[in-house]
Short mmCIF file of C-alpha atoms and ligand atoms in Angstrom, two decimals:
data_model
loop_
_atom_site.label_atom_id
_atom_site.label_comp_id
_atom_site.label_asym_id
_atom_site.label_seq_id
_atom_site.Cartn_x
_atom_site.Cartn_y
_atom_site.Cartn_z
CA UNK A 16 0.00 0.00 0.00
CA UNK A 17 1.32 3.45 -0.95
CA UNK A 18 1.71 5.91 1.90
CA UNK A 19 -0.20 9.13 1.63
CA UNK A 20 2.00 12.08 0.69
CA UNK A 21 1.40 15.20 2.81
CA UNK A 22 0.70 18.23 0.61
CA UNK A 23 -0.03 21.78 1.70
CA UNK A 24 -3.29 23.17 0.35
CA UNK A 25 -4.34 26.82 0.20
CA UNK A 26 -8.03 27.21 -0.64
CA UNK A 27 -7.48 30.81 -1.74
CA UNK A 28 -9.89 33.69 -2.25
CA UNK A 29 -12.83 34.47 -4.54
CA UNK A 30 -13.62 31.31 -6.53
CA UNK A 31 -10.63 29.60 -4.86
CA UNK A 32 -12.52 27.53 -2.25
CA UNK A 33 -15.10 26.32 -4.83
CA UNK A 34 -12.56 25.17 -7.41
CA UNK A 35 -10.29 23.71 -4.71
CA UNK A 36 -13.12 21.64 -3.24
CA UNK A 37 -14.02 20.37 -6.72
CA UNK A 38 -10.37 19.53 -7.46
CA UNK A 39 -9.77 17.72 -4.16
CA UNK A 40 -12.96 15.70 -4.60
CA UNK A 41 -11.75 14.51 -8.01
CA UNK A 42 -8.27 13.67 -6.66
CA UNK A 43 -9.76 11.70 -3.80
CA UNK A 44 -12.12 9.79 -6.09
CA UNK A 45 -9.20 9.01 -8.42
CA UNK A 46 -7.34 7.41 -5.53
CA UNK A 47 -4.57 10.01 -5.17
CA UNK A 48 -2.40 9.12 -2.19
CA UNK A 49 -2.31 12.56 -0.65
CA UNK A 50 -2.88 14.02 2.78
CA UNK A 51 -3.85 17.70 2.51
CA UNK A 52 -2.72 20.14 5.21
CA UNK A 53 -4.84 23.27 4.91
CA UNK A 54 -3.29 26.70 5.37
CA UNK A 55 -4.57 30.26 5.21
CA UNK A 56 -2.85 32.59 2.78
CA UNK A 57 -4.20 35.69 1.09
CA UNK A 58 -7.07 38.00 1.94
CA UNK A 59 -7.85 36.71 5.44
CA UNK A 60 -4.17 36.89 6.43
CA UNK A 61 -3.79 40.38 4.92
CA UNK A 62 -6.85 41.58 6.82
CA UNK A 63 -5.40 40.18 10.06
CA UNK A 64 -2.60 42.71 9.57
CA UNK A 65 0.07 40.49 7.96
CA UNK A 66 1.09 42.47 4.85
CA UNK A 67 2.87 39.45 3.30
CA UNK A 68 -0.39 37.48 3.16
CA UNK A 69 1.39 34.33 4.40
CA UNK A 70 1.20 33.25 8.06
CA UNK A 71 4.03 31.58 10.00
CA UNK A 72 1.93 28.40 10.25
CA UNK A 73 1.61 28.39 6.45
CA UNK A 74 5.39 28.68 5.95
CA UNK A 75 5.96 25.85 8.41
CA UNK A 76 3.58 23.56 6.56
CA UNK A 77 5.13 24.33 3.15
CA UNK A 78 8.60 23.82 4.57
CA UNK A 79 7.52 20.44 5.87
CA UNK A 80 5.62 19.10 2.85
CA UNK A 81 7.58 20.91 0.09
CA UNK A 82 4.53 20.70 -2.17
CA UNK A 83 1.79 23.30 -2.35
CA UNK A 84 -1.50 23.23 -4.22
CA UNK A 85 -2.71 26.80 -4.24
CA UNK A 86 -6.01 28.27 -5.39
CA UNK A 87 -5.89 31.89 -6.64
CA UNK A 88 -5.38 34.69 -4.16
CA UNK A 89 -6.82 38.21 -4.25
CA UNK A 90 -4.11 40.83 -3.83
CA UNK A 91 -5.74 43.86 -2.14
CA UNK A 92 -5.06 47.10 -4.02
CA UNK A 93 -2.67 49.58 -2.38
CA UNK A 94 -1.92 49.58 1.36
CA UNK A 95 1.58 48.10 0.99
CA UNK A 96 0.28 44.55 0.50
CA UNK A 97 2.79 42.28 -1.18
CA UNK A 98 1.62 39.78 -3.80
CA UNK A 99 1.53 36.32 -2.17
CA UNK A 100 2.45 34.80 -5.51
CA UNK A 101 5.64 36.80 -5.93
CA UNK A 102 6.55 36.32 -2.23
CA UNK A 103 6.10 32.55 -2.54
CA UNK A 104 8.09 32.25 -5.75
CA UNK A 105 11.00 34.19 -4.36
CA UNK A 106 11.04 32.86 -0.81
CA UNK A 107 10.76 29.26 -1.94
CA UNK A 108 13.17 29.71 -4.87
CA UNK A 109 10.56 28.56 -7.41
CA UNK A 110 12.67 29.48 -10.39
CA UNK A 111 10.74 27.71 -13.16
CA UNK A 112 7.20 28.56 -14.10
CA UNK A 113 5.79 25.98 -16.48
CA UNK A 114 2.56 26.69 -18.31
CA UNK A 115 1.31 24.13 -20.81
CA UNK A 116 -1.23 25.75 -23.15
CA UNK A 117 -3.07 23.57 -25.64
CA UNK A 118 -6.27 23.90 -27.62
CA UNK A 119 -9.17 21.52 -26.98
CA UNK A 120 -10.66 21.87 -30.44
CA UNK A 121 -13.38 21.22 -31.53
CA UNK A 122 -14.93 21.13 -28.05
CA UNK A 123 -13.59 24.49 -26.93
CA UNK A 124 -13.38 27.10 -29.65
CA UNK A 125 -9.90 28.27 -30.60
CA UNK A 126 -8.62 29.90 -33.76
CA UNK A 127 -5.65 27.55 -33.42
CA UNK A 128 -6.98 24.00 -33.15
CA UNK A 129 -3.53 22.39 -33.32
CA UNK A 130 -1.68 24.50 -30.80
CA UNK A 131 0.11 22.72 -27.97
CA UNK A 132 2.77 24.96 -26.45
CA UNK A 133 4.57 24.92 -23.12
CA UNK A 134 5.91 28.21 -21.85
CA UNK A 135 8.86 27.84 -19.47
CA UNK A 136 9.32 31.18 -17.79
CA UNK A 137 12.19 32.25 -15.54
CA UNK A 138 10.37 33.07 -12.33
CA UNK A 139 12.69 34.92 -9.94
CA UNK A 140 14.98 37.35 -11.71
CA UNK A 141 14.93 40.08 -14.34
CA UNK A 142 12.54 42.94 -13.91
CA UNK A 143 10.73 41.02 -11.16
CA UNK A 144 13.65 41.40 -8.77
CA UNK A 145 11.69 44.46 -7.65
CA UNK A 146 14.70 46.75 -7.25
CA UNK A 147 13.32 50.19 -8.10
CA UNK A 148 14.41 53.73 -7.29
CA UNK A 149 13.17 57.20 -8.00
CA UNK A 150 16.34 59.12 -8.68
CA UNK A 151 15.40 62.60 -9.83
CA UNK A 152 12.17 64.60 -9.83
CA UNK A 153 11.48 63.24 -13.32
CA UNK A 154 12.99 59.76 -13.47
CA UNK A 155 12.77 56.34 -11.89
CA UNK A 156 14.57 53.10 -12.67
CA UNK A 157 14.03 49.36 -12.31
CA UNK A 158 17.09 47.17 -12.13
CA UNK A 159 16.92 44.23 -14.51
CA UNK A 160 19.18 41.72 -12.85
CA UNK A 161 20.13 38.47 -14.61
CA UNK A 162 22.55 35.95 -13.15
CA UNK A 163 24.47 33.34 -15.07
CA UNK A 164 23.13 30.69 -12.70
CA UNK A 165 19.54 31.94 -13.05
CA UNK A 166 19.70 31.82 -16.86
CA UNK A 167 21.47 28.47 -17.02
CA UNK A 168 19.09 26.87 -14.54
CA UNK A 169 15.91 27.80 -16.41
CA UNK A 170 17.37 26.91 -19.79
CA UNK A 171 18.53 23.51 -18.54
CA UNK A 172 15.10 23.05 -17.00
CA UNK A 173 13.44 23.70 -20.37
CA UNK A 174 15.62 21.07 -22.08
CA UNK A 175 15.05 18.53 -19.30
CA UNK A 176 11.33 19.23 -19.47
CA UNK A 177 11.34 18.69 -23.23
CA UNK A 178 13.22 15.42 -22.74
CA UNK A 179 10.87 14.15 -20.04
CA UNK A 180 7.66 15.08 -21.87
CA UNK A 181 8.81 14.04 -25.37
CA UNK A 182 8.86 17.49 -26.86
CA UNK A 183 11.14 18.07 -29.83
CA UNK A 184 11.62 21.77 -30.36
CA UNK A 185 12.77 24.50 -28.00
CA UNK A 186 12.50 28.18 -28.84
CA UNK A 187 14.40 30.75 -26.83
CA UNK A 188 12.95 34.26 -26.85
CA UNK A 189 14.94 37.30 -25.77
CA UNK A 190 15.63 40.87 -26.76
CA UNK A 191 19.38 40.52 -27.13
CA UNK A 192 19.57 42.83 -30.12
CA UNK A 193 18.99 45.66 -27.62
CA UNK A 194 19.94 44.28 -24.18
CA UNK A 195 23.23 42.71 -25.10
CA UNK A 196 24.42 42.04 -21.56
CA UNK A 197 21.32 40.59 -19.88
CA UNK A 198 19.32 39.08 -22.72
CA UNK A 199 22.61 38.49 -24.55
CA UNK A 200 23.72 36.25 -21.68
CA UNK A 201 20.40 34.37 -21.79
CA UNK A 202 20.76 33.70 -25.52
CA UNK A 203 24.43 32.74 -25.25
CA UNK A 204 23.74 30.22 -22.49
CA UNK A 205 20.83 28.83 -24.53
CA UNK A 206 23.22 28.15 -27.41
CA UNK A 207 25.78 26.54 -25.09
CA UNK A 208 23.25 24.30 -23.32
CA UNK A 209 21.62 23.34 -26.65
CA UNK A 210 24.90 21.70 -27.69
CA UNK A 211 24.46 19.21 -24.86
CA UNK A 212 21.05 18.19 -26.25
CA UNK A 213 21.75 17.37 -29.90
CA UNK A 214 18.43 15.58 -30.52
CA UNK A 215 16.36 18.77 -30.21
CA UNK A 216 15.47 21.32 -32.81
CA UNK A 217 16.38 24.71 -31.33
CA UNK A 218 15.88 28.29 -32.42
CA UNK A 219 16.14 31.79 -31.02
CA UNK A 220 13.65 34.54 -31.80
CA UNK A 221 13.67 38.17 -30.79
CA UNK A 222 10.77 38.36 -28.35
CA UNK A 223 8.73 40.91 -30.31
CA UNK A 224 8.49 38.89 -33.52
CA UNK A 225 8.46 35.73 -31.40
CA UNK A 226 5.35 36.78 -29.53
CA UNK A 227 3.69 37.99 -32.73
CA UNK A 228 4.28 34.52 -34.23
CA UNK A 229 3.05 32.86 -31.05
CA UNK A 230 -0.19 34.84 -31.25
CA UNK A 231 -0.74 34.10 -34.95
CA UNK A 232 0.95 30.73 -35.62
CA UNK A 233 1.16 29.03 -32.21
CA UNK A 234 1.21 25.58 -33.80
CA UNK A 235 4.82 26.21 -34.96
CA UNK A 236 5.96 26.26 -31.30
CA UNK A 237 6.56 23.42 -28.87
CA UNK A 238 8.52 24.54 -25.77
CA UNK A 239 9.37 28.23 -25.32
CA UNK A 240 11.94 29.35 -22.75
CA UNK A 241 12.17 33.01 -21.90
CA UNK A 242 13.04 35.49 -19.13
CA UNK A 243 10.57 36.56 -16.48
CA UNK A 244 8.61 39.53 -17.85
CA UNK A 245 8.38 38.24 -21.43
CA UNK A 246 7.26 34.87 -20.07
CA UNK A 247 4.60 36.47 -17.93
CA UNK A 248 3.12 38.31 -20.88
CA UNK A 249 3.38 35.62 -23.53
CA UNK A 250 2.08 32.87 -21.28
CA UNK A 251 -1.15 34.79 -20.67
CA UNK A 252 -1.54 35.48 -24.38
CA UNK A 253 -0.83 31.84 -25.18
CA UNK A 254 -3.29 30.58 -22.56
CA UNK A 255 -5.97 32.96 -23.80
CA UNK A 256 -5.71 31.89 -27.43
CA UNK A 257 -6.26 28.23 -26.52
CA UNK A 258 -9.86 29.27 -25.93
CA UNK A 259 -10.08 30.08 -22.22
CA UNK A 260 -7.78 31.17 -19.38
CA UNK A 261 -9.91 28.90 -17.18
CA UNK A 262 -8.27 25.72 -18.51
CA UNK A 263 -4.54 25.95 -18.01
CA UNK A 264 -2.63 24.85 -14.93
CA UNK A 265 0.75 26.10 -13.90
CA UNK A 266 3.70 24.63 -12.02
CA UNK A 267 6.27 26.67 -10.12
CA UNK A 268 9.31 24.51 -9.53
CA UNK A 269 12.22 25.10 -7.17
CA UNK A 270 15.17 23.09 -5.98
CA UNK A 271 13.31 21.52 -3.06
CA UNK A 272 9.78 22.89 -3.19
CA UNK A 273 7.09 23.16 -5.86
CA UNK A 274 3.80 25.01 -6.09
CA UNK A 275 0.92 24.14 -8.42
CA UNK A 276 -1.98 26.39 -9.35
CA UNK A 277 -4.34 27.57 -12.07
CA UNK A 278 -3.07 30.43 -14.22
CA UNK A 279 -6.17 32.56 -13.72
CA UNK A 280 -6.98 34.80 -10.75
CA UNK A 281 -9.59 34.68 -8.00
CA UNK A 282 -12.41 35.92 -10.31
CA UNK A 283 -14.27 37.92 -7.61
CA UNK A 284 -17.00 38.72 -10.16
CA UNK A 285 -18.25 35.10 -10.11
CA UNK A 286 -17.17 34.05 -6.59
CA UNK A 287 -19.70 32.06 -4.56
CA UNK A 288 -21.93 31.37 -7.59
CA UNK A 289 -20.84 27.75 -8.18
CA UNK A 290 -20.19 28.51 -11.85
CA UNK A 291 -16.36 28.74 -11.99
CA UNK A 292 -14.42 26.28 -14.09
CA UNK A 293 -12.16 24.15 -11.86
CA UNK A 294 -10.14 22.84 -14.85
CA UNK A 295 -7.16 25.20 -14.47
CA UNK A 296 -6.56 24.15 -10.88
CA UNK A 297 -7.25 20.50 -11.75
CA UNK A 298 -4.63 20.65 -14.51
CA UNK A 299 -2.22 22.21 -11.97
CA UNK A 300 -3.04 19.30 -9.63
CA UNK A 301 -2.26 16.80 -12.42
CA UNK A 302 1.22 18.33 -12.66
CA UNK A 303 1.47 18.00 -8.87
CA UNK A 304 0.64 14.28 -9.04
CA UNK A 305 3.38 13.75 -11.64
CA UNK A 306 5.77 15.69 -9.40
CA UNK A 307 5.07 13.44 -6.39
CA UNK A 308 5.44 10.33 -8.55
CA UNK A 309 1.76 9.42 -8.82
CA UNK A 310 1.80 9.46 -12.61
CA UNK A 311 -0.85 6.75 -12.92
CA UNK A 312 -3.36 8.76 -10.91
CA UNK A 313 -2.35 11.89 -12.86
CA UNK A 314 -3.12 10.13 -16.16
CA UNK A 315 -6.40 8.75 -14.78
CA UNK A 316 -7.54 12.27 -13.79
CA UNK A 317 -6.36 13.89 -17.02
CA UNK A 318 -8.02 11.25 -19.23
CA UNK A 319 -11.32 11.53 -17.32
CA UNK A 320 -11.11 15.31 -17.64
CA UNK A 321 -10.42 15.12 -21.40
CA UNK A 322 -13.38 12.74 -21.77
CA UNK A 323 -15.61 15.18 -19.85
CA UNK A 324 -14.58 18.00 -22.18
CA UNK A 325 -15.13 15.95 -25.34
CA UNK A 326 -18.50 14.73 -24.02
CA UNK A 327 -19.56 18.39 -24.12
CA UNK A 328 -19.94 18.68 -20.33
CA UNK A 329 -18.87 22.31 -19.95
CA UNK A 330 -18.89 25.07 -17.36
CA UNK A 331 -20.33 28.43 -18.35
CA UNK A 332 -17.02 30.02 -19.44
CA UNK A 333 -16.53 27.48 -22.26
CA UNK A 334 -20.17 26.63 -22.92
CA UNK A 335 -21.49 27.19 -26.44
CA UNK A 336 -24.75 26.06 -28.06
CA UNK A 337 -22.84 24.49 -30.99
CA UNK A 338 -20.11 22.67 -29.07
CA UNK A 339 -21.51 21.79 -25.66
CA UNK A 340 -24.10 19.26 -24.55
CA UNK A 341 -24.73 20.55 -21.02
CA UNK A 342 -23.89 23.66 -19.03
CA UNK A 343 -22.63 22.50 -15.63
CA UNK A 344 -22.01 24.15 -12.31
CA UNK A 345 -18.59 23.79 -10.64
CA UNK A 346 -19.87 20.92 -8.50
CA UNK A 347 -21.63 19.18 -11.39
CA UNK A 348 -18.48 19.45 -13.49
CA UNK A 349 -16.48 17.75 -10.73
CA UNK A 350 -19.15 15.01 -10.58
CA UNK A 351 -18.92 14.59 -14.36
CA UNK A 352 -15.14 14.09 -14.18
CA UNK A 353 -15.53 11.66 -11.27
CA UNK A 354 -18.09 9.61 -13.25
CA UNK A 355 -15.54 9.26 -16.06
CA UNK A 356 -12.56 8.19 -13.92
CA UNK A 357 -11.12 5.07 -15.53
CA UNK A 358 -12.37 6.07 -19.01
CA UNK A 359 -10.19 7.31 -21.85
CA UNK A 360 -10.98 10.07 -24.32
CA UNK A 361 -11.82 8.93 -27.85
CA UNK A 362 -11.41 12.20 -29.75
CA UNK A 363 -8.35 13.52 -27.92
CA UNK A 364 -5.25 11.38 -27.48
CA UNK A 365 -5.30 9.62 -24.14
CA UNK A 366 -2.35 10.64 -21.99
CA UNK A 367 0.15 8.62 -20.00
CA UNK A 368 3.02 9.99 -17.94
CA UNK A 369 6.40 8.51 -17.14
CA UNK A 370 6.61 7.21 -13.61
CA UNK A 371 9.62 7.14 -11.32
CA UNK A 372 11.02 9.69 -8.94
CA UNK A 373 12.30 12.56 -10.95
CA UNK A 374 15.97 13.09 -10.40
CA UNK A 375 16.59 14.89 -13.70
CA UNK A 376 15.31 18.23 -12.45
CA UNK A 377 17.24 17.88 -9.20
CA UNK A 378 20.48 17.22 -11.08
CA UNK A 379 20.14 20.55 -12.89
CA UNK A 380 21.53 22.32 -9.85
CA UNK A 381 24.72 20.31 -9.89
CA UNK A 382 25.36 21.26 -13.50
CA UNK A 383 24.85 25.02 -13.12
CA UNK A 384 28.18 26.79 -13.23
CA UNK A 385 29.36 29.65 -11.04
CA UNK A 386 31.85 31.66 -13.05
CA UNK A 387 35.03 33.28 -11.85
CA UNK A 388 36.93 35.70 -14.03
CA UNK A 389 39.67 38.30 -13.80
CA UNK A 390 37.80 41.49 -13.06
CA UNK A 391 39.42 44.90 -13.42
CA UNK A 392 37.94 48.31 -12.79
CA UNK A 393 38.47 50.73 -15.70
CA UNK A 394 36.27 53.65 -14.68
CA UNK A 395 32.80 54.59 -13.53
CA UNK A 396 29.50 55.87 -14.81
CA UNK A 397 28.65 58.63 -12.37
CA UNK A 398 25.00 59.63 -12.62
CA UNK A 399 23.93 63.14 -11.69
CA UNK A 400 20.66 65.01 -11.28
CA UNK A 401 20.93 68.30 -13.18
CA UNK A 402 18.14 70.44 -14.57
CA UNK A 403 19.76 72.16 -17.56
CA UNK A 404 19.54 72.41 -21.34
CA UNK A 405 23.09 73.66 -21.69
CA UNK A 406 25.04 70.48 -22.44
CA UNK A 407 28.25 72.32 -23.27
CA UNK A 408 28.29 74.34 -20.06
CA UNK A 409 27.59 71.21 -17.99
CA UNK A 410 30.29 69.17 -19.73
CA UNK A 411 32.89 71.97 -19.54
CA UNK A 412 32.35 72.09 -15.80
CA UNK A 413 32.69 68.29 -15.60
CA UNK A 414 35.87 68.28 -17.74
CA UNK A 415 37.45 71.02 -15.64
CA UNK A 416 37.31 68.94 -12.46
CA UNK A 417 40.90 67.85 -13.02
CA UNK A 418 40.36 64.55 -11.30
CA UNK A 419 42.25 61.29 -11.71
CA UNK A 420 39.80 60.06 -14.38
CA UNK A 421 39.01 61.44 -17.79
CA UNK A 422 35.50 62.37 -18.94
CA UNK A 423 34.86 60.09 -21.94
CA UNK A 424 31.20 60.67 -22.69
CA UNK A 425 28.02 62.14 -21.28
CA UNK A 426 24.68 60.55 -22.04
CA UNK A 427 21.10 61.48 -21.35
CA UNK A 428 18.54 58.65 -21.36
CA UNK A 429 21.17 56.45 -23.01
CA UNK A 430 21.92 58.84 -25.88
CA UNK A 431 25.38 60.38 -26.18
CA UNK A 432 25.12 64.17 -25.95
CA UNK A 433 28.82 64.92 -25.44
CA UNK A 434 31.31 65.05 -27.11
CA UNK A 435 30.17 65.79 -30.65
CA UNK A 436 26.51 65.03 -30.50
CA UNK A 437 24.78 65.20 -33.82
CA UNK A 438 23.66 68.69 -34.77
CA UNK A 439 20.59 67.14 -36.37
CA UNK A 440 19.56 65.53 -33.12
CA UNK A 441 16.20 66.52 -31.74
CA UNK A 442 15.60 65.20 -28.27
CA UNK A 443 14.59 66.46 -24.92
CA UNK A 444 17.08 66.48 -22.10
CA UNK A 445 15.97 64.93 -18.85
CA UNK A 446 17.43 65.77 -15.44
CA UNK A 447 19.10 62.31 -15.39
CA UNK A 448 22.67 62.38 -16.73
CA UNK A 449 25.31 59.70 -16.98
CA UNK A 450 28.92 60.90 -16.94
CA UNK A 451 31.35 58.21 -18.06
CA UNK A 452 34.82 58.53 -16.55
CA UNK A 453 37.67 56.18 -17.44
CA UNK A 454 41.39 56.04 -16.81
CA UNK A 455 41.98 56.07 -20.58
CA UNK A 456 39.95 55.79 -23.79
CA UNK A 457 40.96 52.16 -24.20
CA UNK A 458 39.85 50.61 -20.90
CA UNK A 459 43.16 50.66 -19.04
CA UNK A 460 42.74 49.55 -15.42
CA UNK A 461 42.30 52.09 -12.65
CA UNK A 462 41.51 51.75 -8.93
CA UNK A 463 38.54 52.10 -6.59
CA UNK A 464 40.44 54.93 -4.84
CA UNK A 465 40.60 56.93 -8.06
CA UNK A 466 36.89 56.45 -8.66
CA UNK A 467 36.18 57.63 -5.10
CA UNK A 468 38.45 60.65 -5.59
CA UNK A 469 36.55 61.53 -8.77
CA UNK A 470 33.19 61.28 -7.01
CA UNK A 471 34.43 63.38 -4.09
CA UNK A 472 35.56 66.08 -6.52
CA UNK A 473 32.11 66.05 -8.09
CA UNK A 474 30.39 66.45 -4.73
CA UNK A 475 32.78 69.28 -3.89
CA UNK A 476 31.88 70.98 -7.17
CA UNK A 477 28.20 70.77 -6.11
CA UNK A 478 27.16 68.09 -8.62
CA UNK A 479 24.17 66.11 -7.32
CA UNK A 480 25.55 62.57 -7.67
CA UNK A 481 22.67 60.09 -7.58
CA UNK A 482 24.35 56.79 -8.39
CA UNK A 483 27.61 55.19 -9.42
CA UNK A 484 28.10 52.15 -11.63
CA UNK A 485 31.66 50.93 -11.74
CA UNK A 486 32.95 49.97 -15.19
CA UNK A 487 34.73 46.64 -15.30
CA UNK A 488 36.40 44.39 -17.76
CA UNK A 489 36.12 40.63 -17.25
CA UNK A 490 39.08 38.67 -18.61
CA UNK A 491 39.78 41.79 -20.65
CA UNK A 492 36.27 41.95 -22.15
CA UNK A 493 34.19 45.10 -21.73
CA UNK A 494 31.47 44.53 -19.12
CA UNK A 495 29.26 47.52 -19.92
CA UNK A 496 27.29 48.82 -22.84
CA UNK A 497 28.37 51.70 -25.03
CA UNK A 498 25.98 54.62 -25.23
CA UNK A 499 23.84 55.11 -28.34
CA UNK A 500 26.16 57.07 -30.62
CA UNK A 501 29.33 56.40 -28.58
P1 NAD B 8 -9.11 36.73 -13.12
O1 NAD B 8 -8.32 35.66 -13.82
O2 NAD B 8 -9.48 36.45 -11.71
O3 NAD B 8 -10.46 37.00 -13.94
C1 NAD B 8 -10.47 37.42 -15.31
C2 NAD B 8 -11.81 37.00 -15.96
O4 NAD B 8 -11.79 35.58 -16.18
C3 NAD B 8 -13.03 37.27 -15.09
O5 NAD B 8 -14.10 37.64 -15.92
C4 NAD B 8 -13.34 35.94 -14.43
O6 NAD B 8 -14.70 35.76 -14.10
C5 NAD B 8 -12.87 34.95 -15.49
N1 NAD B 8 -12.38 33.72 -14.90
C6 NAD B 8 -11.18 33.54 -14.29
N2 NAD B 8 -11.06 32.30 -13.86
C7 NAD B 8 -12.19 31.66 -14.20
C8 NAD B 8 -12.64 30.32 -13.99
N3 NAD B 8 -11.91 29.41 -13.38
N4 NAD B 8 -13.87 30.01 -14.45
C9 NAD B 8 -14.63 30.91 -15.12
N5 NAD B 8 -14.24 32.19 -15.33
C10 NAD B 8 -13.03 32.55 -14.88
O7 NAD B 8 -8.26 38.08 -13.24
P2 NAD B 8 -8.46 39.49 -12.50
O8 NAD B 8 -9.91 39.82 -12.45
O9 NAD B 8 -7.52 40.39 -13.19
O10 NAD B 8 -7.91 39.27 -11.03
C11 NAD B 8 -8.74 39.06 -9.89
C12 NAD B 8 -7.85 38.88 -8.66
O11 NAD B 8 -7.04 37.71 -8.81
C13 NAD B 8 -6.88 40.03 -8.40
O12 NAD B 8 -6.85 40.32 -7.00
C14 NAD B 8 -5.54 39.49 -8.83
O13 NAD B 8 -4.47 40.07 -8.11
C15 NAD B 8 -5.70 38.03 -8.49
N6 NAD B 8 -4.83 37.12 -9.27
C16 NAD B 8 -4.32 36.06 -8.60
C17 NAD B 8 -3.56 35.12 -9.28
C18 NAD B 8 -3.02 33.95 -8.50
O14 NAD B 8 -3.32 33.81 -7.33
N7 NAD B 8 -2.20 33.12 -9.12
C19 NAD B 8 -3.33 35.25 -10.66
C20 NAD B 8 -3.89 36.34 -11.34
C21 NAD B 8 -4.65 37.27 -10.63
#
């Protein structure tokens, strides 16, 4: 007899409790060997004064079980409340967000009957690191932080996922034509890792044309791996064009812990009406069952669910006079799936999942490299807040500082405005200036002390220094971008 596996369950807000009850009923009827531990996260916890939305008891349970099935959570607007989803992903190190999006044509209308795409989104880094500053009266910045380990981990995950689930093609999407350091690193690592997986067809697309193709020819894609923000956007678009956001489940995978959910939100507009579609959460739960090595039960649930869909038993969100037989409530839909447990779909392909404890994903961490290189400081970008239109006067004052470093270029919003900016240029000057100082024009090494001396001189000359970015070379290679026009 298989022992029951303890899993943490959050019933969530809005439609959360209804779809969770439906999902758990189906899992129980299918014979899933699970022992749910219920926790409170979300609205109730926020209203009790905990701005993270996650109680200590909830963390303890997740830490113990390492598996969480979570219904959607309402994030209250304003008031300093942190999104539970982002907090969970980051605190638990859930670096991979996996969203399978397929069409269920002809039973659920989609313009793309053959689409079957899995989006693998980096879940912790990039623009979601949440490092933001307002620096001048007119400017703010978000730090887009990529690490070598973060990129390598998600890319390896995508290849391992493709291997495990018999997918053949992996598309990397980035914007490395513009962001050569961050997205450039993502693309470069993709190419390197791809060499270790010769059996796969791989390609790289710039994310703008990539997402346009995904929205118009999704059937040409199989697995897509992409950084955080792009993944967030394209996975919603991809889920939507399958026919309904109510169908797709999502897995958030970390080194030790994993969280499974629906991709949609708490749908407060239909909460308590017993009309929500539990399929998204159920599909998340199927991924959970595979994760805890109950692949047979996962396949049993998924096949019964596919049969329910092809039998035209539909909740209101996917109901149509032409394609559906009956419009069901949330509870009736769960009953319909339960009635079909043990049956296989006849129109869709029946699914089966590999069994066995999954060590492939765990081994990813051992393969991820931490780089060490020879790092030398060659100067600094010293950012100042200055409200002026007189570039020449500003730059003369900067050049006359007579410090240990030489003024190489001044840029405003990334555009070089000194020396020799184009006479034809028509742009507005913001109060946010970047003054690039180097030891020499050709990246000769300098020292931290010289950078500090230069900054001190600037303060003494009443420049409002708002930030410093040191300029480094790594093994002799420039580690910073050149300004537009430099
Ligand atoms: P939403 O996904 O909750 O709802 C969008 C639309 O889709 C609504 O019309 C809703 O009725 C419908 N819908 C969603 N799920 C459905 C289902 N299962 N069955 C039938 N119809 C469904 O998005 P929203 O309205 O932007 O967000 C509502 C709340 O959910 C917000 O507080 C938001 O922060 C939160 N949210 C949570 C998560 C999560 O916990 N993972 C994800 C997204 C949004």
